[in-house]
Structures are given as structure tokens and as C-alpha cells.
Amino acid sequence: MEYISEIRTLLAQPKDIIITSHRNPDGDALGSSLALYHYLMQSGHQVQILFPSDYPDFFDWMPDIKRILDFDNNPDECKAIAERAQVAFYLDFNSIDRIDKLGELLDTLNMRKIMIDHHLYPEQAADYIISDTTASSTCEMVFDFICALGDRKAIDRKIGDCLYTGIVTDTGSFKYNTSPKLFRLVSELVELGVDDYELQDLIANNLNEKQLRLLGHCLHNRMEILPEFKTGIISLTKEDYASFDIQRGDTEGIVNYLLKLREIRFAAFFMEQPTIVKMSFRSKGDFSVHELARKHFKGGGHKNASGGSSFQTLSATLKRFKALLPEYASELNH
């Protein structure tokens, strides 16, 4: 693994360390951050996790998740902690703008910065960039990172639970971006005592009544199918946000339901927020939603899972999106 000898030397003595990940953290952001937190604490470092925004409450069960501070609600405390840190780990994001104002702060501070990420085209935002776009998740990379440091035996049940959570969420319960190496890694975690059934249940069966009714509303009232482009669309309006009191995490995973239709290769989910329209794209097979999101909606991510944004109205954004589809018709109908 690149830079590992320099990083091993850097971490040879106890340090003040911060760990951060992207806004609106998902299971991989949380799992990789908490796993690395527990490992570094075991190694004698002082560690704090700082996120740009709060995490969804359905991850409340994760080990020591309450120790995470978010910049939105605790800017002064986060600033004080960041200013005394000697090392920062950037996990599961490839561009400093993914951490918003927290990123602006960290950019001004003199510390060693280590990025571990599996997204395409990482920005040169750290001293050491460990990038592997073939990895299933940043959690897989954190496992490899700990092993490369020579500390495989430090990975215990608590760290394993965190790593498994990120792997399961980023692979859609082992449907995407899997490999023989990944399954060997997961078998090691299970041997450590990670309870596959328990964690899958905590991750997958965590909806409350409001979220289930919102899902029904999306599928019954807000779904549009464009068979000529093998594309499915779900869009939520500001009125939907108000009537369902949609909070962080409530829309997680809804876009994936469109791909349950056998004929759909491209799923697009549009969320109208007060000043921006957020987009979530998913695809099957070789169709790259990353390239579409990067080219047209200032976004990106992975080949089969990406996001984007628009400052136009929802109706204008949808019109623009649909106008793009003929450009991709041959790929979608291949």
C-alpha cells in the first residue's frame, strides 16, 4: 500500500488525531470512521471524529457513535479540536468540498492529512492519498490499511462490526462491487464474532412508520417510468418534504427500488430542497451514472452509484434531465 511506511512512522508516537467524512454520512462513512477511531484509540492516540453534518438516527446502535461531533451544531468545539490536531484522516470522500465549511477550516490548518477513499478522481487535498476505485467500500480499505500497518490482530469484534456495516451498505448487501477478496475479508470478520444476521437486521429493517409511508408515496404517486430509455424516476417536492416531515436519512435507499424492475437500467431520484435539487443516480451493468452526473450535474461517485445537484427548479431540472436521455439511449438499450 502506497505511503504506508511514512504513515507508520507518523503514527509511531501518540498523536492528536481527527477523523472526518462527507456530509450526510452513510454506513460506509460511519463504519470506516468508527473502525479507524477504535483502532487508533487502541494504539494510544487521542482521537475525535468530526463530521460536517449530523448522521441519520437509524445508525444510533453503532459502537460509540455518540462520540461523533458535527460541525453544523458544534462549530466552536469542532474548531478548537481541529486546531490542536496533528493528523487528520479524510475517509470516504475525494474532494474537500464534500465536507463544506469544515473543509474550509481544515484547509487552513498545518497538520498531516491522510485520505483513504474509493471514489473516482481523488482531489489532491491531502499529504497522503490512498485511493482504490476497485474497492467495494472505504471500510474494505480501512481493513487493508490496518493490516498494512502490521496490526491485523488489532481488529476485534467492535472494529469488525463497524467495517461490516460499511461493506454491507455500500455493496447493497453484497450485490454490487464484490470480489473474492472481499468475501475472504468478510469471512475473517465473521470468525471474529461479527453476527451477520444481527447486523443485516439492524441495517435493513430499520424503517419507522413515517418512512414506510413515504416509500409508499414515492412508489405510488411520484414514480415515472420511461421505457424507451429503460429509466425510472422518482421526484419529491418541497411540499412532500413538509407533509412527511422528511428528515436526514428518511429517503435513504428509495432510489434502489426502481432497479427492482427488470427492464430498468437507470434509476434517478430527485429531491427538491429549499435552495437546491439533490439527485441520486443508480444503474445496472456497464452504464456509468458517474460520467453523466459529472458531466451534467456537478456530481459523481461510482460507475453504478452517484449523486449530483442543480440550482434550477425541480421542474426545470427534470426537464433538463429528460432532454439528456436521448444522448444515452444507445448505451441504455444496449
Short mmCIF file of C-alpha atoms in Angstrom, two decimals:
data_model
loop_
_atom_site.label_atom_id
_atom_site.label_comp_id
_atom_site.label_asym_id
_atom_site.label_seq_id
_atom_site.Cartn_x
_atom_site.Cartn_y
_atom_site.Cartn_z
CA MET A 1 0.00 0.00 0.00
CA GLU A 2 1.42 3.39 -1.05
CA TYR A 3 2.83 5.68 1.68
CA ILE A 4 2.39 3.03 4.36
CA SER A 5 5.96 3.24 5.69
CA GLU A 6 5.72 7.03 6.09
CA ILE A 7 2.33 6.76 7.77
CA ARG A 8 3.61 4.02 10.10
CA THR A 9 6.42 6.35 11.15
CA LEU A 10 3.97 9.24 11.57
CA LEU A 11 1.78 7.14 13.88
CA ALA A 12 4.65 5.57 15.82
CA GLN A 13 4.19 8.07 18.68
CA PRO A 14 0.84 9.14 20.21
CA LYS A 15 -0.78 11.98 18.29
CA ASP A 16 -3.85 14.21 18.46
CA ILE A 17 -5.88 12.91 15.52
CA ILE A 18 -9.17 13.87 13.91
CA ILE A 19 -11.20 11.75 11.51
CA THR A 20 -13.74 13.23 9.13
CA SER A 21 -16.03 12.10 6.34
CA HIS A 22 -18.59 13.56 3.98
CA ARG A 23 -21.79 15.49 4.69
CA ASN A 24 -24.90 13.34 5.24
CA PRO A 25 -22.79 10.32 6.22
CA ASP A 26 -23.87 6.86 5.10
CA GLY A 27 -22.96 3.47 6.51
CA ASP A 28 -19.54 3.42 4.85
CA ALA A 29 -18.62 6.90 6.12
CA LEU A 30 -19.72 5.99 9.64
CA GLY A 31 -18.32 2.46 9.62
CA SER A 32 -14.89 3.43 8.31
CA SER A 33 -14.61 6.41 10.67
CA LEU A 34 -15.66 4.46 13.77
CA ALA A 35 -13.49 1.46 12.88
CA LEU A 36 -10.42 3.69 12.43
CA TYR A 37 -11.33 5.59 15.62
CA HIS A 38 -11.35 2.39 17.69
CA TYR A 39 -8.10 1.18 16.13
CA LEU A 40 -6.26 4.47 16.74
CA MET A 41 -7.57 4.71 20.31
CA GLN A 42 -6.27 1.18 20.95
CA SER A 43 -2.90 2.37 19.66
CA GLY A 44 -2.68 5.14 22.26
CA HIS A 45 -3.68 8.18 20.19
CA GLN A 46 -6.14 10.92 21.19
CA VAL A 47 -8.87 10.75 18.57
CA GLN A 48 -12.02 12.71 17.74
CA ILE A 49 -14.43 12.22 14.84
CA LEU A 50 -15.67 15.49 13.32
CA PHE A 51 -18.35 15.38 10.63
CA PRO A 52 -19.70 18.36 8.66
CA SER A 53 -23.29 17.33 9.46
CA ASP A 54 -25.20 15.00 11.75
CA TYR A 55 -25.76 11.32 10.99
CA PRO A 56 -29.12 9.53 10.49
CA ASP A 57 -30.56 8.28 13.78
CA PHE A 58 -31.10 4.75 12.42
CA PHE A 59 -27.35 4.23 12.91
CA ASP A 60 -27.61 5.01 16.64
CA TRP A 61 -26.75 1.40 17.51
CA MET A 62 -23.18 1.61 16.13
CA PRO A 63 -20.37 1.35 18.73
CA ASP A 64 -19.54 4.79 20.23
CA ILE A 65 -21.38 6.70 17.50
CA LYS A 66 -22.42 9.29 20.10
CA ARG A 67 -18.79 10.41 20.27
CA ILE A 68 -19.10 11.99 16.82
CA LEU A 69 -19.30 15.79 16.78
CA ASP A 70 -20.93 17.55 13.84
CA PHE A 71 -19.77 20.97 12.65
CA ASP A 72 -23.28 22.23 11.87
CA ASN A 73 -24.32 22.06 15.53
CA ASN A 74 -20.94 22.39 17.28
CA PRO A 75 -18.77 24.73 15.17
CA ASP A 76 -16.74 26.24 18.01
CA GLU A 77 -15.96 22.91 19.67
CA CYS A 78 -15.05 21.34 16.32
CA LYS A 79 -12.78 24.31 15.51
CA ALA A 80 -10.96 24.05 18.84
CA ILE A 81 -10.39 20.31 18.41
CA ALA A 82 -9.24 20.68 14.80
CA GLU A 83 -6.79 23.47 15.65
CA ARG A 84 -4.85 21.29 18.08
CA ALA A 85 -4.85 18.18 15.88
CA GLN A 86 -1.59 16.92 14.40
CA VAL A 87 -3.08 14.44 11.94
CA ALA A 88 -6.36 14.33 10.01
CA PHE A 89 -7.83 11.32 8.25
CA TYR A 90 -10.18 12.04 5.33
CA LEU A 91 -12.39 9.00 4.77
CA ASP A 92 -14.87 8.15 2.00
CA PHE A 93 -14.70 11.40 0.04
CA ASN A 94 -12.48 12.57 -2.81
CA SER A 95 -12.98 16.34 -2.77
CA ILE A 96 -12.66 18.87 0.04
CA ASP A 97 -15.98 20.49 -0.88
CA ARG A 98 -17.71 17.29 0.32
CA ILE A 99 -17.06 18.47 3.90
CA ASP A 100 -18.21 22.07 3.35
CA LYS A 101 -17.20 24.64 5.99
CA LEU A 102 -15.30 22.03 7.97
CA GLY A 103 -13.15 21.52 4.87
CA GLU A 104 -12.52 25.26 4.57
CA LEU A 105 -11.26 25.22 8.16
CA LEU A 106 -9.06 22.14 7.75
CA ASP A 107 -7.53 23.59 4.58
CA THR A 108 -6.06 26.43 6.65
CA LEU A 109 -4.52 24.23 9.35
CA ASN A 110 -0.98 22.88 9.45
CA MET A 111 -1.34 19.14 10.03
CA ARG A 112 -0.58 15.91 8.18
CA LYS A 113 -3.60 14.82 6.15
CA ILE A 114 -4.31 11.27 5.00
CA MET A 115 -7.08 10.49 2.52
CA ILE A 116 -8.44 6.93 2.25
CA ASP A 117 -11.14 6.69 -0.41
CA HIS A 118 -12.56 4.54 -3.20
CA HIS A 119 -14.26 7.17 -5.38
CA LEU A 120 -13.07 8.12 -8.84
CA TYR A 121 -10.71 11.06 -9.48
CA PRO A 122 -9.49 12.00 -5.97
CA GLU A 123 -8.58 15.64 -5.47
CA GLN A 124 -5.06 16.46 -4.26
CA ALA A 125 -6.40 17.53 -0.87
CA ALA A 126 -4.10 15.55 1.44
CA ASP A 127 -0.42 14.80 2.01
CA TYR A 128 -1.01 11.08 1.55
CA ILE A 129 -3.74 9.84 -0.78
CA ILE A 130 -4.62 6.16 -0.61
CA SER A 131 -7.07 5.58 -3.46
CA ASP A 132 -8.52 2.31 -4.74
CA THR A 133 -11.50 2.65 -7.06
CA THR A 134 -11.82 -1.15 -7.27
CA ALA A 135 -12.54 -1.42 -3.53
CA SER A 136 -16.12 -2.16 -2.50
CA SER A 137 -16.05 0.47 0.21
CA THR A 138 -13.82 2.65 2.33
CA CYS A 139 -14.37 0.09 5.10
CA GLU A 140 -12.64 -2.53 2.97
CA MET A 141 -9.75 -0.08 2.53
CA VAL A 142 -9.54 0.65 6.28
CA PHE A 143 -9.28 -3.10 6.92
CA ASP A 144 -6.42 -3.26 4.40
CA PHE A 145 -4.84 -0.13 5.92
CA ILE A 146 -4.77 -1.61 9.44
CA CYS A 147 -3.33 -4.85 8.06
CA ALA A 148 -0.68 -2.96 6.06
CA LEU A 149 0.41 -1.24 9.27
CA GLY A 150 1.04 -4.73 10.67
CA ASP A 151 -1.88 -4.67 13.11
CA ARG A 152 -4.27 -7.28 11.72
CA LYS A 153 -4.64 -8.74 15.23
CA ALA A 154 -5.93 -5.37 16.48
CA ILE A 155 -9.15 -5.88 14.51
CA ASP A 156 -11.64 -7.06 17.14
CA ARG A 157 -15.40 -7.59 17.22
CA LYS A 158 -16.13 -3.87 17.74
CA ILE A 159 -13.98 -2.80 14.79
CA GLY A 160 -15.39 -5.71 12.79
CA ASP A 161 -18.99 -4.59 13.38
CA CYS A 162 -18.13 -1.11 12.07
CA LEU A 163 -16.32 -2.44 9.00
CA TYR A 164 -19.08 -4.92 8.21
CA THR A 165 -21.70 -2.15 8.38
CA GLY A 166 -19.93 -0.06 5.75
CA ILE A 167 -19.31 -3.04 3.49
CA VAL A 168 -22.95 -4.18 3.63
CA THR A 169 -24.37 -0.71 2.98
CA ASP A 170 -22.01 0.20 0.13
CA THR A 171 -22.42 -3.15 -1.63
CA GLY A 172 -26.20 -3.25 -1.18
CA SER A 173 -25.89 -6.42 0.92
CA PHE A 174 -23.26 -7.90 -1.40
CA LYS A 175 -25.00 -7.15 -4.70
CA TYR A 176 -22.50 -4.58 -6.07
CA ASN A 177 -18.72 -4.26 -6.31
CA THR A 178 -17.95 -7.60 -4.69
CA SER A 179 -14.86 -9.72 -5.23
CA PRO A 180 -13.32 -12.95 -3.92
CA LYS A 181 -11.01 -10.78 -1.78
CA LEU A 182 -13.99 -9.03 -0.20
CA PHE A 183 -15.71 -12.30 0.72
CA ARG A 184 -12.47 -13.56 2.29
CA LEU A 185 -12.31 -10.34 4.32
CA VAL A 186 -15.92 -10.73 5.46
CA SER A 187 -15.29 -14.35 6.46
CA GLU A 188 -12.49 -13.07 8.72
CA LEU A 189 -14.89 -10.61 10.34
CA VAL A 190 -17.44 -13.36 10.96
CA GLU A 191 -14.70 -15.50 12.53
CA LEU A 192 -14.04 -12.59 14.91
CA GLY A 193 -17.64 -12.84 16.09
CA VAL A 194 -19.42 -10.38 13.81
CA ASP A 195 -23.06 -11.52 13.72
CA ASP A 196 -24.14 -11.34 10.08
CA TYR A 197 -27.85 -11.81 10.80
CA GLU A 198 -27.96 -9.28 13.62
CA LEU A 199 -26.19 -6.56 11.64
CA GLN A 200 -28.14 -7.20 8.44
CA ASP A 201 -31.33 -6.89 10.51
CA LEU A 202 -30.19 -3.63 12.14
CA ILE A 203 -29.19 -2.20 8.76
CA ALA A 204 -32.09 -3.37 6.58
CA ASN A 205 -35.08 -3.47 8.92
CA ASN A 206 -34.84 -0.05 10.47
CA LEU A 207 -37.73 1.95 8.99
CA ASN A 208 -40.25 3.76 11.14
CA GLU A 209 -43.91 4.13 10.12
CA LYS A 210 -43.37 7.56 8.54
CA GLN A 211 -40.53 6.28 6.38
CA LEU A 212 -42.55 3.31 5.17
CA ARG A 213 -45.48 5.57 4.26
CA LEU A 214 -43.06 7.91 2.45
CA LEU A 215 -41.75 4.95 0.45
CA GLY A 216 -45.32 4.04 -0.49
CA HIS A 217 -45.99 7.63 -1.56
CA CYS A 218 -42.85 7.65 -3.73
CA LEU A 219 -43.75 4.41 -5.49
CA HIS A 220 -47.46 5.13 -5.91
CA ASN A 221 -47.52 8.88 -6.58
CA ARG A 222 -44.05 10.05 -7.55
CA MET A 223 -42.70 7.30 -9.80
CA GLU A 224 -42.36 7.72 -13.56
CA ILE A 225 -41.12 5.06 -15.98
CA LEU A 226 -39.55 5.92 -19.33
CA PRO A 227 -39.41 2.51 -21.04
CA GLU A 228 -37.77 3.81 -24.21
CA PHE A 229 -34.71 4.71 -22.11
CA LYS A 230 -35.03 1.92 -19.54
CA THR A 231 -35.12 4.68 -16.95
CA GLY A 232 -37.14 5.17 -13.78
CA ILE A 233 -37.60 8.49 -11.98
CA ILE A 234 -38.86 9.39 -8.52
CA SER A 235 -39.13 13.06 -7.54
CA LEU A 236 -40.05 14.66 -4.23
CA THR A 237 -41.27 18.24 -3.95
CA LYS A 238 -40.82 20.75 -1.15
CA GLU A 239 -44.46 20.09 -0.31
CA ASP A 240 -43.67 16.40 0.11
CA TYR A 241 -40.85 17.34 2.48
CA ALA A 242 -43.28 19.38 4.56
CA SER A 243 -46.19 16.92 4.58
CA PHE A 244 -43.99 13.95 5.53
CA ASP A 245 -41.65 15.99 7.76
CA ILE A 246 -38.71 14.46 5.88
CA GLN A 247 -35.52 14.47 7.92
CA ARG A 248 -31.93 13.36 7.29
CA GLY A 249 -31.86 9.70 6.30
CA ASP A 250 -35.59 9.35 5.57
CA THR A 251 -35.03 8.98 1.81
CA GLU A 252 -32.07 6.60 2.14
CA GLY A 253 -32.31 3.70 -0.31
CA ILE A 254 -35.54 4.75 -2.03
CA VAL A 255 -33.81 5.13 -5.41
CA ASN A 256 -32.83 1.45 -5.35
CA TYR A 257 -36.46 0.32 -5.57
CA LEU A 258 -36.59 1.44 -9.19
CA LEU A 259 -33.91 -1.11 -10.06
CA LYS A 260 -36.17 -3.90 -8.83
CA LEU A 261 -37.98 -3.50 -12.16
CA ARG A 262 -36.31 -5.98 -14.50
CA GLU A 263 -36.38 -3.65 -17.51
CA ILE A 264 -34.93 -0.61 -15.69
CA ARG A 265 -31.20 0.05 -16.08
CA PHE A 266 -31.06 3.65 -14.83
CA ALA A 267 -32.74 4.96 -11.67
CA ALA A 268 -32.90 8.66 -10.82
CA PHE A 269 -34.19 10.20 -7.59
CA PHE A 270 -34.77 13.99 -7.36
CA MET A 271 -35.24 15.78 -4.04
CA GLU A 272 -36.38 19.41 -4.07
CA GLN A 273 -34.85 21.18 -1.07
CA PRO A 274 -35.17 24.87 -0.14
CA THR A 275 -32.34 26.16 -2.34
CA ILE A 276 -31.17 23.13 -4.33
CA VAL A 277 -32.34 19.97 -6.06
CA LYS A 278 -30.35 16.95 -4.92
CA MET A 279 -30.07 13.91 -7.19
CA SER A 280 -29.23 10.29 -6.56
CA PHE A 281 -28.44 8.02 -9.53
CA ARG A 282 -28.13 4.23 -9.70
CA SER A 283 -27.57 1.90 -12.64
CA LYS A 284 -27.18 -1.72 -13.64
CA GLY A 285 -24.38 -3.16 -15.73
CA ASP A 286 -21.98 -1.02 -17.72
CA PHE A 287 -23.97 2.23 -17.79
CA SER A 288 -21.93 4.84 -15.90
CA VAL A 289 -24.05 7.23 -13.88
CA HIS A 290 -20.79 8.74 -12.62
CA GLU A 291 -19.97 10.12 -16.06
CA LEU A 292 -23.48 11.53 -16.52
CA ALA A 293 -23.51 13.13 -13.06
CA ARG A 294 -20.03 14.57 -13.50
CA LYS A 295 -20.71 16.00 -16.95
CA HIS A 296 -24.15 17.49 -16.36
CA PHE A 297 -24.85 17.88 -12.62
CA LYS A 298 -21.54 18.74 -10.91
CA GLY A 299 -21.52 15.38 -9.20
CA GLY A 300 -20.06 11.92 -9.42
CA GLY A 301 -19.11 8.99 -7.26
CA HIS A 302 -19.06 5.46 -8.65
CA LYS A 303 -19.91 3.93 -12.00
CA ASN A 304 -23.21 2.50 -10.72
CA ALA A 305 -23.95 4.88 -7.85
CA SER A 306 -23.50 8.65 -7.99
CA GLY A 307 -25.09 11.92 -7.00
CA GLY A 308 -25.50 15.42 -8.34
CA SER A 309 -27.21 18.74 -7.75
CA SER A 310 -28.99 21.55 -9.55
CA PHE A 311 -29.86 25.12 -8.61
CA GLN A 312 -32.74 25.21 -11.09
CA THR A 313 -36.31 24.48 -10.05
CA LEU A 314 -37.40 20.87 -9.76
CA SER A 315 -39.50 21.07 -12.92
CA ALA A 316 -36.64 22.66 -14.88
CA THR A 317 -34.18 20.08 -13.56
CA LEU A 318 -36.47 17.20 -14.54
CA LYS A 319 -36.97 18.72 -17.99
CA ARG A 320 -33.23 19.07 -18.44
CA PHE A 321 -32.61 15.51 -17.23
CA LYS A 322 -35.16 14.01 -19.62
CA ALA A 323 -33.72 16.02 -22.51
CA LEU A 324 -30.35 14.34 -21.87
CA LEU A 325 -31.65 10.79 -22.12
CA PRO A 326 -31.67 10.50 -25.94
CA GLU A 327 -27.91 11.14 -25.79
CA TYR A 328 -27.57 7.95 -23.75
CA ALA A 329 -30.25 5.88 -25.50
CA SER A 330 -27.85 3.51 -27.25
CA GLU A 331 -25.99 2.75 -24.01
CA LEU A 332 -29.19 2.24 -22.05
CA ASN A 333 -30.71 -0.03 -24.66
CA HIS A 334 -27.52 -1.99 -25.30
#
